[in-house]
mmCIF file of C-alpha atoms in Angstrom:
data_model
loop_
_atom_site.group_PDB
_atom_site.id
_atom_site.type_symbol
_atom_site.label_atom_id
_atom_site.label_comp_id
_atom_site.label_asym_id
_atom_site.label_seq_id
_atom_site.Cartn_x
_atom_site.Cartn_y
_atom_site.Cartn_z
ATOM 1 C CA MET A 6 22.290 14.104 -14.333
ATOM 2 C CA ALA A 7 21.438 11.563 -11.931
ATOM 3 C CA ILE A 8 17.718 10.767 -13.257
ATOM 4 C CA ASN A 9 19.277 10.143 -16.683
ATOM 5 C CA GLN A 10 21.854 7.994 -15.212
ATOM 6 C CA ILE A 11 19.033 6.022 -13.223
ATOM 7 C CA ASN A 12 16.957 5.719 -16.839
ATOM 8 C CA ASN A 13 19.900 4.591 -18.323
ATOM 9 C CA TYR A 14 20.334 1.793 -15.769
ATOM 10 C CA ILE A 15 16.633 0.691 -16.004
ATOM 11 C CA ARG A 16 16.849 0.709 -19.771
ATOM 12 C CA LEU A 17 19.875 -1.890 -19.509
ATOM 13 C CA ILE A 18 17.625 -4.345 -17.581
ATOM 14 C CA ASP A 19 17.429 -7.887 -19.379
ATOM 15 C CA GLU A 20 13.927 -8.597 -19.803
ATOM 16 C CA HIS A 21 14.813 -12.383 -19.107
ATOM 17 C CA ASN A 22 15.947 -10.999 -15.753
ATOM 18 C CA VAL A 23 13.795 -12.146 -12.735
ATOM 19 C CA ASN A 24 13.013 -10.798 -9.274
ATOM 20 C CA LYS A 25 14.844 -11.973 -6.163
ATOM 21 C CA THR A 26 12.155 -11.481 -3.899
ATOM 22 C CA GLY A 27 9.455 -13.698 -1.831
ATOM 23 C CA ASN A 28 5.984 -13.169 -0.791
ATOM 24 C CA ILE A 29 3.989 -9.938 -0.817
ATOM 25 C CA TYR A 30 2.146 -8.423 2.234
ATOM 26 C CA ILE A 31 0.043 -5.812 3.549
ATOM 27 C CA ASN A 32 0.588 -4.100 7.144
ATOM 28 C CA ILE A 33 -2.065 -2.617 9.093
ATOM 29 C CA LEU A 34 -1.753 0.909 7.269
ATOM 30 C CA LYS A 35 -2.571 -1.123 3.866
ATOM 31 C CA ASN A 36 0.664 -0.642 2.762
ATOM 32 C CA GLU A 37 2.445 -3.144 0.450
ATOM 33 C CA PHE A 38 5.777 -4.804 1.058
ATOM 34 C CA ILE A 39 7.721 -7.536 -0.437
ATOM 35 C CA MET A 40 10.130 -9.474 1.314
ATOM 36 C CA LEU A 41 13.682 -9.679 -0.397
ATOM 37 C CA ASP A 42 15.674 -12.580 -0.856
ATOM 38 C CA GLU A 43 18.739 -10.774 0.204
ATOM 39 C CA GLU A 44 18.692 -7.784 2.869
ATOM 40 C CA ILE A 45 20.020 -4.473 1.518
ATOM 41 C CA ILE A 46 21.390 -1.229 3.156
ATOM 42 C CA ILE A 47 19.743 1.996 2.567
ATOM 43 C CA PRO A 48 22.236 5.085 3.162
ATOM 44 C CA ARG A 49 21.572 7.941 5.124
ATOM 45 C CA ILE A 50 18.433 10.030 3.518
ATOM 46 C CA PRO A 51 17.987 13.436 4.318
ATOM 47 C CA VAL A 52 15.025 14.486 6.422
ATOM 48 C CA SER A 53 14.031 17.032 3.928
ATOM 49 C CA LYS A 54 14.136 15.038 0.596
ATOM 50 C CA LEU A 55 15.612 12.380 -1.098
ATOM 51 C CA SER A 56 17.688 13.913 -3.696
ATOM 52 C CA TYR A 57 18.070 11.794 -6.921
ATOM 53 C CA ASN A 58 21.968 12.025 -6.566
ATOM 54 C CA GLU A 59 21.769 10.322 -3.329
ATOM 55 C CA ALA A 60 19.103 7.693 -4.811
ATOM 56 C CA LEU A 61 21.589 6.893 -7.529
ATOM 57 C CA PRO A 62 23.221 4.092 -5.267
ATOM 58 C CA ILE A 63 19.884 3.075 -3.951
ATOM 59 C CA VAL A 64 18.558 2.505 -7.510
ATOM 60 C CA GLN A 65 21.741 0.405 -8.430
ATOM 61 C CA THR A 66 21.197 -1.767 -5.278
ATOM 62 C CA ILE A 67 17.691 -2.599 -6.262
ATOM 63 C CA ILE A 68 17.707 -3.129 -9.969
ATOM 64 C CA PRO A 69 19.292 -6.633 -9.661
ATOM 65 C CA ILE A 70 16.660 -7.390 -7.030
ATOM 66 C CA ILE A 71 13.111 -6.311 -8.733
ATOM 67 C CA PRO A 72 14.088 -5.969 -12.364
ATOM 68 C CA GLN A 73 10.629 -7.457 -13.035
ATOM 69 C CA PHE A 74 8.767 -4.502 -11.474
ATOM 70 C CA LEU A 75 11.418 -1.726 -12.850
ATOM 71 C CA SER A 76 11.973 -2.866 -16.613
ATOM 72 C CA GLY A 77 10.274 -0.513 -18.908
ATOM 73 C CA HIS A 78 9.698 2.227 -16.737
ATOM 74 C CA THR A 79 11.052 5.554 -16.254
ATOM 75 C CA LEU A 80 11.891 7.660 -13.382
ATOM 76 C CA LEU A 81 9.873 10.580 -12.994
ATOM 77 C CA GLU A 82 11.736 13.970 -12.858
ATOM 78 C CA GLU A 83 8.736 15.550 -10.625
ATOM 79 C CA ARG A 84 7.257 13.064 -7.766
ATOM 80 C CA GLN A 85 3.399 12.556 -8.153
ATOM 81 C CA PRO A 86 2.226 13.010 -5.760
ATOM 82 C CA PRO A 87 4.681 15.891 -4.856
ATOM 83 C CA HIS A 88 4.676 14.941 -1.116
ATOM 84 C CA GLU A 89 6.054 11.647 -0.777
ATOM 85 C CA LEU A 90 9.583 13.255 -0.703
ATOM 86 C CA HIS A 91 11.235 9.821 0.286
ATOM 87 C CA SER A 92 9.998 7.582 -2.566
ATOM 88 C CA LEU A 93 11.116 7.318 -5.834
ATOM 89 C CA HIS A 94 8.401 7.238 -8.335
ATOM 90 C CA PHE A 95 8.524 5.249 -11.733
ATOM 91 C CA THR A 96 5.960 5.142 -14.885
ATOM 92 C CA LYS A 97 5.431 2.924 -17.729
ATOM 93 C CA VAL A 98 2.454 3.510 -20.112
ATOM 94 C CA LEU A 99 0.549 0.277 -20.729
ATOM 95 C CA GLU A 100 -2.141 0.244 -24.150
ATOM 96 C CA GLY A 101 -5.660 -0.582 -23.400
ATOM 97 C CA SER A 102 -8.368 -0.946 -25.994
ATOM 98 C CA CYS A 103 -10.079 2.527 -25.701
ATOM 99 C CA ILE A 104 -7.750 3.967 -23.298
ATOM 100 C CA ASN A 105 -4.397 3.719 -21.973
ATOM 101 C CA PHE A 106 -2.797 3.249 -18.480
ATOM 102 C CA TYR A 107 0.146 4.428 -16.568
ATOM 103 C CA HIS A 108 1.584 2.244 -14.178
ATOM 104 C CA VAL A 109 2.989 3.926 -11.593
ATOM 105 C CA LEU A 110 5.406 2.304 -8.952
ATOM 106 C CA ARG A 111 6.294 4.273 -5.878
ATOM 107 C CA LEU A 112 9.185 2.802 -3.981
ATOM 108 C CA ASP A 113 9.453 4.170 -0.121
ATOM 109 C CA PHE A 114 12.684 4.312 1.264
ATOM 110 C CA LYS A 115 12.168 6.278 4.584
ATOM 111 C CA PHE A 116 13.395 4.652 7.596
ATOM 112 C CA GLY A 117 10.352 2.626 9.055
ATOM 113 C CA GLY A 118 11.192 2.523 12.986
ATOM 114 C CA ASP A 119 12.845 -0.917 13.457
ATOM 115 C CA SER A 120 15.848 0.261 15.963
ATOM 116 C CA SER A 121 17.417 -3.309 15.531
ATOM 117 C CA SER A 122 18.084 -2.724 11.954
ATOM 118 C CA ILE A 123 19.981 0.550 12.092
ATOM 119 C CA ILE A 124 23.687 0.333 11.423
ATOM 120 C CA GLU A 125 24.283 4.170 11.688
ATOM 121 C CA GLN A 126 22.496 6.524 13.959
ATOM 122 C CA GLY A 127 20.331 9.482 12.433
ATOM 123 C CA ASN A 128 20.195 12.883 13.635
ATOM 124 C CA ASN A 129 18.021 16.040 12.914
ATOM 125 C CA ASP A 130 18.919 16.395 9.458
ATOM 126 C CA TYR A 131 18.982 12.441 8.198
ATOM 127 C CA TYR A 132 17.504 9.307 8.721
ATOM 128 C CA PRO A 133 19.578 6.589 10.019
ATOM 129 C CA VAL A 134 21.649 4.270 8.014
ATOM 130 C CA TYR A 135 19.512 0.653 8.244
ATOM 131 C CA ARG A 136 19.384 -2.748 6.722
ATOM 132 C CA THR A 137 16.230 -3.968 5.294
ATOM 133 C CA GLY A 138 15.084 -7.401 4.037
ATOM 134 C CA ARG A 139 11.809 -5.859 2.863
ATOM 135 C CA LEU A 140 10.653 -2.913 0.245
ATOM 136 C CA TYR A 141 7.466 -0.994 1.032
ATOM 137 C CA TYR A 142 5.848 0.284 -2.510
ATOM 138 C CA LYS A 143 2.472 1.627 -4.240
ATOM 139 C CA SER A 144 1.613 0.045 -7.533
ATOM 140 C CA ARG A 145 -1.239 1.388 -9.255
ATOM 141 C CA LEU A 146 -2.673 1.558 -12.730
ATOM 142 C CA VAL A 147 -3.844 4.940 -13.475
ATOM 143 C CA PRO A 148 -6.170 5.563 -16.498
ATOM 144 C CA THR A 149 -5.109 8.238 -19.198
ATOM 145 C CA LEU A 150 -6.463 8.999 -22.443
ATOM 146 C CA LYS A 151 -4.772 7.561 -25.850
ATOM 147 C CA ASP A 152 -2.981 10.730 -26.371
ATOM 148 C CA PHE A 153 -1.518 10.688 -22.830
ATOM 149 C CA SER A 154 1.021 13.250 -22.000
ATOM 150 C CA ASP A 155 4.082 13.459 -19.035
ATOM 151 C CA PRO A 156 3.711 14.071 -16.173
ATOM 152 C CA ILE A 157 0.710 11.666 -15.043
ATOM 153 C CA THR A 158 -2.474 13.064 -16.909
ATOM 154 C CA SER A 159 -5.096 10.815 -15.565
ATOM 155 C CA ILE A 160 -8.759 10.803 -16.851
ATOM 156 C CA LYS A 161 -10.319 12.784 -13.592
ATOM 157 C CA LEU A 162 -13.334 11.607 -11.893
ATOM 158 C CA ILE A 163 -13.085 13.813 -8.835
ATOM 159 C CA GLN A 164 -12.139 17.334 -9.052
ATOM 160 C CA SER A 165 -12.012 18.082 -5.476
ATOM 161 C CA ILE A 166 -12.991 17.033 -2.256
ATOM 162 C CA THR A 167 -14.436 18.452 0.950
ATOM 163 C CA THR A 168 -13.543 17.812 4.329
ATOM 164 C CA GLU A 169 -14.475 18.967 7.798
ATOM 165 C CA SER A 170 -11.721 20.125 10.442
ATOM 166 C CA ASP A 171 -12.276 22.080 13.437
ATOM 167 C CA GLN A 172 -15.818 22.589 12.591
ATOM 168 C CA TYR A 173 -14.827 24.256 9.092
ATOM 169 C CA PHE A 174 -15.052 22.648 5.794
ATOM 170 C CA HIS A 175 -11.973 22.561 3.650
ATOM 171 C CA THR A 176 -11.993 22.057 -0.033
ATOM 172 C CA TYR A 177 -8.645 20.103 -1.659
ATOM 173 C CA ALA A 178 -7.944 19.906 -5.197
ATOM 174 C CA ILE A 179 -4.638 17.940 -4.602
ATOM 175 C CA PHE A 180 -5.097 14.870 -2.428
ATOM 176 C CA ASP A 181 -1.909 15.171 -0.379
ATOM 177 C CA ASP A 182 -2.357 13.250 3.125
ATOM 178 C CA ILE A 183 -6.117 13.753 2.671
ATOM 179 C CA ASP A 184 -8.612 10.821 3.426
ATOM 180 C CA THR A 185 -9.966 9.608 0.450
ATOM 181 C CA SER A 186 -11.694 6.339 1.626
ATOM 182 C CA GLN A 187 -15.098 8.126 1.029
ATOM 183 C CA GLN A 188 -14.247 8.548 -2.734
ATOM 184 C CA THR A 189 -12.520 5.067 -2.808
ATOM 185 C CA ASN A 190 -15.861 3.401 -1.373
ATOM 186 C CA GLU A 191 -17.994 5.445 -3.776
ATOM 187 C CA PHE A 192 -15.806 3.703 -6.594
ATOM 188 C CA ILE A 193 -16.284 0.464 -5.397
ATOM 189 C CA GLN A 194 -19.808 0.579 -4.917
ATOM 190 C CA THR A 195 -20.490 0.911 -8.386
ATOM 191 C CA LEU A 196 -19.042 -2.607 -9.029
ATOM 192 C CA PRO A 197 -20.815 -6.044 -8.288
ATOM 193 C CA ASP A 198 -19.283 -8.070 -5.701
ATOM 194 C CA ILE A 199 -16.163 -9.289 -7.357
ATOM 195 C CA PHE A 200 -13.310 -9.145 -4.691
ATOM 196 C CA SER A 201 -12.334 -11.878 -2.827
ATOM 197 C CA ILE A 202 -10.912 -9.704 -0.133
ATOM 198 C CA PRO A 203 -13.248 -7.055 1.666
ATOM 199 C CA ALA A 204 -12.263 -3.489 0.753
ATOM 200 C CA THR A 205 -11.659 -2.582 4.450
ATOM 201 C CA LEU A 206 -8.693 -4.718 4.745
ATOM 202 C CA TYR A 207 -7.459 -4.084 1.394
ATOM 203 C CA PRO A 208 -9.097 -2.077 -1.700
ATOM 204 C CA PHE A 209 -8.002 -3.163 -5.093
ATOM 205 C CA ILE A 210 -9.974 -0.171 -6.557
ATOM 206 C CA VAL A 211 -8.751 3.029 -4.823
ATOM 207 C CA MET A 212 -8.934 7.035 -5.778
ATOM 208 C CA ASP A 213 -5.730 8.573 -6.541
ATOM 209 C CA TYR A 214 -4.339 11.089 -9.250
ATOM 210 C CA TYR A 215 -8.073 12.259 -8.990
ATOM 211 C CA THR A 216 -9.569 8.935 -10.653
ATOM 212 C CA ALA A 217 -10.424 5.348 -9.893
ATOM 213 C CA CYS A 218 -7.105 3.445 -9.798
ATOM 214 C CA MET A 219 -6.371 -0.066 -9.535
ATOM 215 C CA ASN A 220 -3.884 -1.672 -6.983
ATOM 216 C CA VAL A 221 -1.789 -4.242 -8.578
ATOM 217 C CA PRO A 222 0.453 -5.762 -5.821
ATOM 218 C CA ASN A 223 2.646 -7.899 -7.858
ATOM 219 C CA PRO A 224 3.472 -5.600 -11.068
ATOM 220 C CA VAL A 225 5.579 -7.939 -13.063
ATOM 221 C CA PRO A 226 5.093 -7.590 -16.892
ATOM 222 C CA ASP A 227 2.495 -10.446 -17.376
ATOM 223 C CA GLU A 228 0.403 -9.327 -14.283
ATOM 224 C CA LEU A 229 0.305 -6.014 -15.585
ATOM 225 C CA ASN A 230 -0.944 -6.936 -18.806
ATOM 226 C CA ARG A 231 -3.692 -9.073 -17.251
ATOM 227 C CA ALA A 232 -4.418 -6.275 -14.807
ATOM 228 C CA VAL A 233 -5.031 -3.981 -18.121
ATOM 229 C CA THR A 234 -7.570 -6.401 -19.256
ATOM 230 C CA ILE A 235 -9.459 -6.556 -16.280
ATOM 231 C CA PHE A 236 -9.484 -3.126 -15.313
ATOM 232 C CA GLU A 237 -10.475 -1.392 -18.158
ATOM 233 C CA PRO A 238 -14.060 -2.185 -18.651
ATOM 234 C CA LEU A 239 -14.019 -2.036 -15.055
ATOM 235 C CA PHE A 240 -13.142 1.703 -15.037
ATOM 236 C CA PHE A 241 -15.707 2.072 -17.813
ATOM 237 C CA ILE A 242 -18.333 1.107 -15.445
ATOM 238 C CA ILE A 243 -17.272 3.413 -12.459
ATOM 239 C CA ALA A 244 -16.595 6.222 -14.797
ATOM 240 C CA SER A 245 -19.957 6.184 -16.268
ATOM 241 C CA HIS A 246 -21.489 6.913 -12.547
ATOM 242 C CA PHE A 247 -19.429 9.963 -12.549
ATOM 243 C CA LEU A 248 -19.274 11.500 -16.082
ATOM 244 C CA ASN A 249 -20.703 11.195 -19.625
ATOM 245 C CA VAL A 250 -17.987 8.282 -20.784
ATOM 246 C CA ASP A 251 -18.705 9.792 -24.399
ATOM 247 C CA VAL A 252 -15.890 12.448 -23.410
ATOM 248 C CA ILE A 253 -13.451 9.529 -22.947
ATOM 249 C CA SER A 254 -14.283 7.422 -25.954
ATOM 250 C CA PRO A 255 -17.596 6.973 -28.128
ATOM 251 C CA ILE A 256 -20.441 4.903 -26.591
ATOM 252 C CA ASP A 257 -20.406 2.686 -29.973
ATOM 253 C CA VAL A 258 -16.837 2.138 -29.856
ATOM 254 C CA LEU A 259 -16.796 1.209 -26.264
ATOM 255 C CA GLU A 260 -19.710 -1.199 -27.152
ATOM 256 C CA ALA A 261 -17.764 -3.027 -29.891
ATOM 257 C CA SER A 262 -14.456 -2.986 -27.861
ATOM 258 C CA PHE A 263 -16.318 -4.925 -24.632
ATOM 259 C CA SER A 264 -19.155 -6.780 -26.587
ATOM 260 C CA GLY A 265 -19.954 -9.273 -24.371
ATOM 261 C CA LEU A 266 -18.501 -7.610 -20.978
ATOM 262 C CA LEU A 267 -20.599 -4.309 -20.568
ATOM 263 C CA GLU A 268 -24.008 -3.634 -20.992
ATOM 264 C CA ILE A 269 -25.357 -0.032 -21.227
ATOM 265 C CA GLN A 270 -28.547 1.118 -19.543
ATOM 266 C CA ASP A 271 -29.502 5.180 -18.981
ATOM 267 C CA ASN A 272 -26.191 6.191 -19.844
ATOM 268 C CA LYS A 273 -24.292 3.743 -17.397
ATOM 269 C CA PHE A 274 -22.425 0.809 -17.984
ATOM 270 C CA SER A 275 -23.202 -2.598 -16.031
ATOM 271 C CA PRO A 276 -21.058 -5.742 -16.169
ATOM 272 C CA THR A 277 -22.261 -8.756 -17.846
ATOM 273 C CA PRO A 278 -22.050 -12.043 -16.310
ATOM 274 C CA ASP A 279 -18.964 -13.132 -18.215
ATOM 275 C CA LEU A 280 -17.176 -9.868 -17.006
ATOM 276 C CA ILE A 281 -18.434 -10.534 -13.315
ATOM 277 C CA GLN A 282 -16.745 -14.247 -13.644
ATOM 278 C CA LEU A 283 -13.479 -13.007 -15.544
ATOM 279 C CA SER A 284 -13.211 -10.393 -12.886
ATOM 280 C CA LYS A 285 -13.904 -12.790 -9.542
ATOM 281 C CA GLU A 286 -11.247 -15.151 -11.157
ATOM 282 C CA TYR A 287 -8.531 -12.323 -11.494
ATOM 283 C CA PHE A 288 -9.327 -11.005 -7.973
ATOM 284 C CA LYS A 289 -9.752 -14.436 -6.135
#
C-alpha cells in the first residue's frame, strides 16, 4: 500500500538531516507557507481527491526538502479534518507532564492560482501540473490524554457550534469549513496579554479538533518540544474555563506539575508572573 511506503520513507529520515528551506510567511488568509531553497514540481492532482498512490512521488520529492518537519511523523490513513482532500496529514505524539499532544502537520498541494507557474494545463478532472518554490501547511499541537489513541482524539472543550445562515440557526458537530473565530477568541480571552502579534493578524491559539490548539509555524523537533513546554500550562488555563479539569488530571497533580506556573482560584487556573514572562519570551 502507498501509505505504508510513505511511512517507511519517513522512518528512514536521518535525524541529522536539515530542512532546505527559507523564511516562513503568513498570507492574507492566515495560511502559513515556507519558502523552499529549490522549486519543486507538483504533478497533476485529481479535482476530486489526492489519493495516496498519487501522493507517493510528491512525498518522495519533499522528504529531502523538509526532513525536520516530517521526522518521527506518520501519515494518517484518514484525513482529519476529512474535507481537506488535497492535503496530506501527518501526526506525531509528544509527551507532556500531565497530558500528551499530537503534532498535526497538514501539507496542502492544491494548485494556488499563479498561472505563470503552470507547466501543463488542467481540466475538469485534474488541477494543472505546476512549479512552486513554496509549501503551504498547517502545523498544530492538539492536546490529548495520556492514553491517547488513533485517529486523533483530542481533549474536547467544544462539542458543537451554532451559526446563523439564511435567518436560520444551524448546529455543527464537525468543523468542516465553519467559521470558528468566535471560539478561538473565547480561548484567547482566557489568557493574559502574552502574544506579540495580535490574534486578528495571526492567532497562536486556535479552535480546531473541538479544542484549543497551538499553531507552531516552525515545527522542527526542538521547536515542538519548546511549544509543548509552554502550551501545556496555558492549555489548562483555557480548559479550566470550559470544563472541570479534574476530568483531565487531578488538581493536586496539576499543581505539583506546574508549581510556580499556575495558580488556582474558584476552580479556574491563572498564570503566575513566571509563566507570563516565559510565554512572552516564547511568543515574542
